[in-house]
Structures are given as structure tokens and as C-alpha cells.
Amino acid sequence: MIVSPSVLSCDFGNIQRDTEMLNQSQADWLHIDVMDGVFVPNISFGFPVLEAIRKHTNKTLDVHIMIENPDDFLEQFKKSGADILTVHYEACRHLHRTVARIKELGMKAGVALNPHTPVSVLEEIATDLDLVLIMSVNPGFGGQKFIQNSVEKVTKLVELRTAKNAQFIIEIDGGVNLETGKQLADAGADALVAGSFVFNSSSPQETISKLKSL
Ligand code: DX5
Ligand code: ZN
């Protein structure tokens, strides 16, 4: 299992310390949530924070952008250190073009689906994607309750990937803990994002190891 702890739940007064803690952990990626207060009802952080994290880690930066008009900022995300850039299906009018541009800039391209968006919307673009992110909460905040229907969406996405002979990684974000993580792993998830579950635990590094072994 690929584990991608969400730094949204870290201590922003100690971002270097928390990044170094993740460097020492079994985390594969660092998940970075960028929110604009328009696409989602919350504002998180932007490029300076992404650049600060980049300075302190060599791990893959898995950047999830919950913003309107993502096309205006793709290049800047690359310059700020993103390795994987995941845009929302619901925010992209010309998704095929956006995905192509992300790859042209040298990043892996992901598409995120809100809880109400069926996986079938990706049928025609499946083979172009490096990653699909299933949102198992409504995006905007850490620490929300897992939406149970997400497990079935993973099953459907695995079927779609097989039917289309596509290669994308299936990642899940929101309300992931050992219990929901196990269900997702059994359904065929490749990568799990976890924020509050990791950072609120008494040993984040041990929690990451446990998620890793699901
Ligand atoms: C929610 C973000 C998530 C968030 C997950 O909009 O996309 O990445 O940090 O937090 P938890 O794991 O606490 O649900
Ligand atoms: Zn996220």
C-alpha cells in the first residue's frame, strides 16, 4: 500500500519538524491539500508553503488542488515542486487538455472525484491518467467522517481500469483509518491519504507503518 500522509493536519508552526518526521517514516508520498475558498468552503495554503515543504523532503509530493481554474496555475505548481498534480473533475471544463498539460510539464496527472461524481465520467480518459483520487469525504476539511459508499466506488474503478486496460493508481482521501483503510485495501485501493488519523495518533510513524501494511 502506498501511504500519503496529509500535511493539512500537521503543526504549521513546526512544518520543518513534521516534514522531517515524515522523512524518517515509511510514508511513500506527502499529500498536500491546496484550497482556494471558492471550489471548497475553506482556504488552506499556497505556493510558499509547498516550496517550504519541498525544501525539506525528497519524498514524492502528491499535490491535490481543490481550486477553480486550475489551468491558470499548473506551471507554478511544477515550479513549486509538485511531482503528482491532481485536479478535480468538477473544476475542469476541458479535462483532457488539463491532463495533457500536466504531463507535458513533467508531472504525473491525477483526477479527483467528489463523493457525488460517478467513476464512469472517466471512461473516455482512463488511459491518459496516472492517478485517480476518490474523495471519501466532501473536500475542504480534515477530520470528517468516511462516506461508506466510497468502497463500492473503488470496486467500480478497478473494473473500469481493467475494462479499459488503463494503468492509473487508485488513491482514496478522507476519513481513512485502519478500519476504513482495510476495507479500501480489500476493494483494490493502491494508495491511502490519511491526515488526522496520522497526526492525532500518539505515534504518527507507527500509524503510517500500520497503514502501509494493510
Ligand atoms: C480534505 C483533504 C484531505 C484531508 C484528509 O479535503 O483533501 O486530504 O487532509 O484528512 P483526514 O484524513 O483527516 O480525513
Ligand atoms: Zn486531499
Short mmCIF file of N, CA, C and O in Angstrom, two decimals, residues 7-68:
data_model
loop_
_atom_site.label_atom_id
_atom_site.label_comp_id
_atom_site.label_asym_id
_atom_site.label_seq_id
_atom_site.Cartn_x
_atom_site.Cartn_y
_atom_site.Cartn_z
N VAL A 7 -0.43 16.64 5.01
CA VAL A 7 0.20 17.65 5.88
C VAL A 7 -0.80 18.71 6.34
O VAL A 7 -0.48 19.53 7.19
N LEU A 8 -2.03 18.66 5.82
CA LEU A 8 -3.07 19.57 6.29
C LEU A 8 -3.26 19.44 7.80
O LEU A 8 -3.64 20.40 8.47
N SER A 9 -3.00 18.25 8.32
CA SER A 9 -3.19 18.03 9.76
C SER A 9 -1.91 18.20 10.56
O SER A 9 -1.88 17.90 11.75
N CYS A 10 -0.84 18.67 9.93
CA CYS A 10 0.41 18.83 10.68
C CYS A 10 0.37 20.13 11.49
O CYS A 10 -0.59 20.89 11.43
N ASP A 11 1.41 20.39 12.26
CA ASP A 11 1.51 21.61 13.05
C ASP A 11 2.26 22.64 12.19
O ASP A 11 3.46 22.53 12.00
N PHE A 12 1.52 23.63 11.69
CA PHE A 12 2.13 24.57 10.74
C PHE A 12 3.19 25.47 11.38
O PHE A 12 4.00 26.06 10.67
N GLY A 13 3.18 25.53 12.69
CA GLY A 13 4.25 26.26 13.38
C GLY A 13 5.54 25.45 13.39
O GLY A 13 6.61 25.98 13.71
N ASN A 14 5.41 24.19 13.08
CA ASN A 14 6.58 23.29 13.11
C ASN A 14 6.63 22.47 11.83
O ASN A 14 6.86 21.26 11.86
N ILE A 15 6.46 23.14 10.71
CA ILE A 15 6.32 22.41 9.45
C ILE A 15 7.60 21.67 9.07
O ILE A 15 7.57 20.56 8.54
N GLN A 16 8.75 22.27 9.40
CA GLN A 16 10.03 21.60 9.10
C GLN A 16 10.16 20.33 9.96
O GLN A 16 10.50 19.27 9.45
N ARG A 17 9.85 20.47 11.25
CA ARG A 17 9.94 19.32 12.15
C ARG A 17 9.02 18.19 11.68
O ARG A 17 9.43 17.02 11.60
N ASP A 18 7.78 18.54 11.33
CA ASP A 18 6.83 17.50 10.92
C ASP A 18 7.22 16.87 9.57
O ASP A 18 7.05 15.67 9.36
N THR A 19 7.77 17.68 8.68
CA THR A 19 8.23 17.13 7.39
C THR A 19 9.38 16.16 7.64
O THR A 19 9.45 15.07 7.04
N GLU A 20 10.29 16.54 8.53
CA GLU A 20 11.42 15.64 8.83
C GLU A 20 10.95 14.35 9.50
O GLU A 20 11.49 13.28 9.23
N MET A 21 9.93 14.47 10.33
CA MET A 21 9.35 13.26 10.94
C MET A 21 8.81 12.34 9.82
O MET A 21 9.05 11.13 9.85
N LEU A 22 8.14 12.92 8.84
CA LEU A 22 7.61 12.11 7.73
C LEU A 22 8.75 11.52 6.90
O LEU A 22 8.65 10.39 6.41
N ASN A 23 9.85 12.28 6.76
CA ASN A 23 11.02 11.76 6.02
C ASN A 23 11.54 10.47 6.66
O ASN A 23 12.00 9.57 5.97
N GLN A 24 11.49 10.44 8.00
CA GLN A 24 12.00 9.28 8.73
C GLN A 24 10.99 8.14 8.77
O GLN A 24 11.30 7.07 9.28
N SER A 25 9.79 8.37 8.31
CA SER A 25 8.73 7.37 8.39
C SER A 25 8.68 6.53 7.11
O SER A 25 9.42 6.79 6.16
N GLN A 26 7.76 5.58 7.11
CA GLN A 26 7.58 4.73 5.93
C GLN A 26 6.64 5.36 4.90
O GLN A 26 6.25 4.69 3.92
N ALA A 27 6.27 6.61 5.10
CA ALA A 27 5.40 7.29 4.13
C ALA A 27 6.05 7.26 2.75
O ALA A 27 7.25 7.52 2.62
N ASP A 28 5.26 6.97 1.73
CA ASP A 28 5.79 6.95 0.37
C ASP A 28 5.74 8.35 -0.23
O ASP A 28 6.66 8.78 -0.90
N TRP A 29 4.62 9.02 0.00
CA TRP A 29 4.38 10.35 -0.56
C TRP A 29 3.98 11.29 0.58
O TRP A 29 3.61 10.83 1.67
N LEU A 30 4.03 12.59 0.29
CA LEU A 30 3.43 13.59 1.18
C LEU A 30 2.26 14.20 0.43
O LEU A 30 2.42 14.68 -0.71
N HIS A 31 1.07 14.18 1.05
CA HIS A 31 -0.14 14.70 0.40
C HIS A 31 -0.33 16.16 0.80
O HIS A 31 -0.34 16.50 1.98
N ILE A 32 -0.45 17.02 -0.21
CA ILE A 32 -0.51 18.46 0.02
C ILE A 32 -1.86 18.97 -0.50
O ILE A 32 -2.13 18.88 -1.71
N ASP A 33 -2.68 19.51 0.39
CA ASP A 33 -4.03 19.96 0.04
C ASP A 33 -4.07 21.46 -0.16
O ASP A 33 -3.94 22.22 0.80
N VAL A 34 -4.30 21.90 -1.39
CA VAL A 34 -4.38 23.33 -1.67
C VAL A 34 -5.86 23.68 -1.91
O VAL A 34 -6.50 23.10 -2.79
N MET A 35 -6.38 24.62 -1.12
CA MET A 35 -7.80 25.00 -1.19
C MET A 35 -7.91 26.50 -1.39
O MET A 35 -7.19 27.27 -0.75
N ASP A 36 -8.88 26.89 -2.25
CA ASP A 36 -8.96 28.31 -2.64
C ASP A 36 -10.14 29.08 -2.05
O ASP A 36 -10.32 30.26 -2.34
N GLY A 37 -10.96 28.44 -1.24
CA GLY A 37 -12.10 29.14 -0.67
C GLY A 37 -13.24 29.38 -1.66
O GLY A 37 -14.22 30.05 -1.32
N VAL A 38 -13.11 28.86 -2.88
CA VAL A 38 -14.15 29.02 -3.90
C VAL A 38 -14.65 27.63 -4.33
O VAL A 38 -15.83 27.33 -4.21
N PHE A 39 -13.71 26.79 -4.75
CA PHE A 39 -14.10 25.42 -5.11
C PHE A 39 -14.55 24.65 -3.87
O PHE A 39 -15.43 23.79 -3.94
N VAL A 40 -13.91 24.94 -2.75
CA VAL A 40 -14.29 24.33 -1.47
C VAL A 40 -14.46 25.44 -0.42
O VAL A 40 -13.84 26.50 -0.55
N PRO A 41 -15.27 25.20 0.60
CA PRO A 41 -15.54 26.25 1.59
C PRO A 41 -14.44 26.37 2.65
O PRO A 41 -14.71 26.42 3.84
N ASN A 42 -13.19 26.41 2.19
CA ASN A 42 -12.07 26.57 3.13
C ASN A 42 -10.85 27.02 2.34
O ASN A 42 -10.75 26.77 1.13
N ILE A 43 -9.93 27.71 3.01
CA ILE A 43 -8.67 28.14 2.41
C ILE A 43 -7.56 27.47 3.20
O ILE A 43 -7.57 27.51 4.43
N SER A 44 -6.63 26.81 2.51
CA SER A 44 -5.54 26.15 3.26
C SER A 44 -4.26 26.95 3.12
O SER A 44 -3.95 27.80 3.94
N PHE A 45 -3.52 26.72 2.05
CA PHE A 45 -2.23 27.40 1.85
C PHE A 45 -1.89 27.29 0.38
O PHE A 45 -2.54 26.54 -0.37
N GLY A 46 -0.84 28.01 -0.03
CA GLY A 46 -0.48 28.02 -1.44
C GLY A 46 1.00 27.76 -1.68
O GLY A 46 1.64 27.02 -0.93
N PHE A 47 1.52 28.41 -2.71
CA PHE A 47 2.87 28.09 -3.20
C PHE A 47 4.00 28.23 -2.17
O PHE A 47 4.88 27.37 -2.11
N PRO A 48 4.03 29.30 -1.35
CA PRO A 48 5.17 29.42 -0.42
C PRO A 48 5.27 28.22 0.53
O PRO A 48 6.38 27.77 0.84
N VAL A 49 4.12 27.71 0.96
CA VAL A 49 4.15 26.57 1.88
C VAL A 49 4.59 25.30 1.14
O VAL A 49 5.40 24.52 1.64
N LEU A 50 4.10 25.14 -0.07
CA LEU A 50 4.51 23.99 -0.89
C LEU A 50 6.04 24.03 -1.11
O LEU A 50 6.73 23.01 -0.95
N GLU A 51 6.55 25.22 -1.42
CA GLU A 51 8.00 25.36 -1.64
C GLU A 51 8.79 25.06 -0.35
O GLU A 51 9.85 24.43 -0.40
N ALA A 52 8.25 25.47 0.77
CA ALA A 52 8.93 25.22 2.06
C ALA A 52 9.00 23.72 2.33
O ALA A 52 10.03 23.20 2.76
N ILE A 53 7.92 23.01 2.06
CA ILE A 53 7.91 21.56 2.27
C ILE A 53 8.91 20.90 1.30
O ILE A 53 9.68 20.02 1.69
N ARG A 54 8.89 21.37 0.05
CA ARG A 54 9.80 20.80 -0.97
C ARG A 54 11.25 20.88 -0.53
O ARG A 54 12.04 19.96 -0.76
N LYS A 55 11.59 21.99 0.13
CA LYS A 55 12.98 22.19 0.58
C LYS A 55 13.42 21.14 1.59
O LYS A 55 14.60 20.87 1.73
N HIS A 56 12.47 20.58 2.32
CA HIS A 56 12.83 19.69 3.42
C HIS A 56 12.56 18.22 3.16
O HIS A 56 12.69 17.40 4.06
N THR A 57 12.17 17.88 1.93
CA THR A 57 11.93 16.45 1.68
C THR A 57 12.30 16.06 0.25
O THR A 57 12.20 16.88 -0.67
N ASN A 58 12.71 14.81 0.12
CA ASN A 58 12.92 14.24 -1.21
C ASN A 58 11.78 13.31 -1.59
O ASN A 58 11.78 12.73 -2.68
N LYS A 59 10.83 13.14 -0.69
CA LYS A 59 9.70 12.25 -0.99
C LYS A 59 8.82 12.88 -2.07
O LYS A 59 8.82 14.09 -2.27
N THR A 60 8.07 12.02 -2.73
CA THR A 60 7.14 12.47 -3.77
C THR A 60 6.09 13.40 -3.19
O THR A 60 5.44 13.06 -2.20
N LEU A 61 5.93 14.58 -3.80
CA LEU A 61 4.87 15.50 -3.35
C LEU A 61 3.62 15.26 -4.19
O LEU A 61 3.59 15.49 -5.40
N ASP A 62 2.60 14.78 -3.48
CA ASP A 62 1.31 14.37 -4.05
C ASP A 62 0.35 15.54 -3.80
O ASP A 62 -0.21 15.67 -2.71
N VAL A 63 0.23 16.41 -4.80
CA VAL A 63 -0.47 17.69 -4.59
C VAL A 63 -1.90 17.61 -5.11
O VAL A 63 -2.13 17.33 -6.30
N HIS A 64 -2.84 17.85 -4.23
CA HIS A 64 -4.28 17.76 -4.51
C HIS A 64 -4.83 19.18 -4.50
O HIS A 64 -4.89 19.81 -3.44
N ILE A 65 -5.21 19.67 -5.69
CA ILE A 65 -5.65 21.07 -5.74
C ILE A 65 -7.17 21.16 -5.84
O ILE A 65 -7.77 20.71 -6.79
N MET A 66 -7.74 21.77 -4.80
CA MET A 66 -9.18 22.00 -4.72
C MET A 66 -9.41 23.47 -5.04
O MET A 66 -9.69 24.28 -4.16
N ILE A 67 -9.22 23.79 -6.32
CA ILE A 67 -9.30 25.19 -6.74
C ILE A 67 -10.07 25.31 -8.06
O ILE A 67 -10.08 24.39 -8.87
N GLU A 68 -10.67 26.48 -8.26
CA GLU A 68 -11.27 26.82 -9.55
C GLU A 68 -10.15 27.20 -10.51
O GLU A 68 -9.06 27.61 -10.06
#
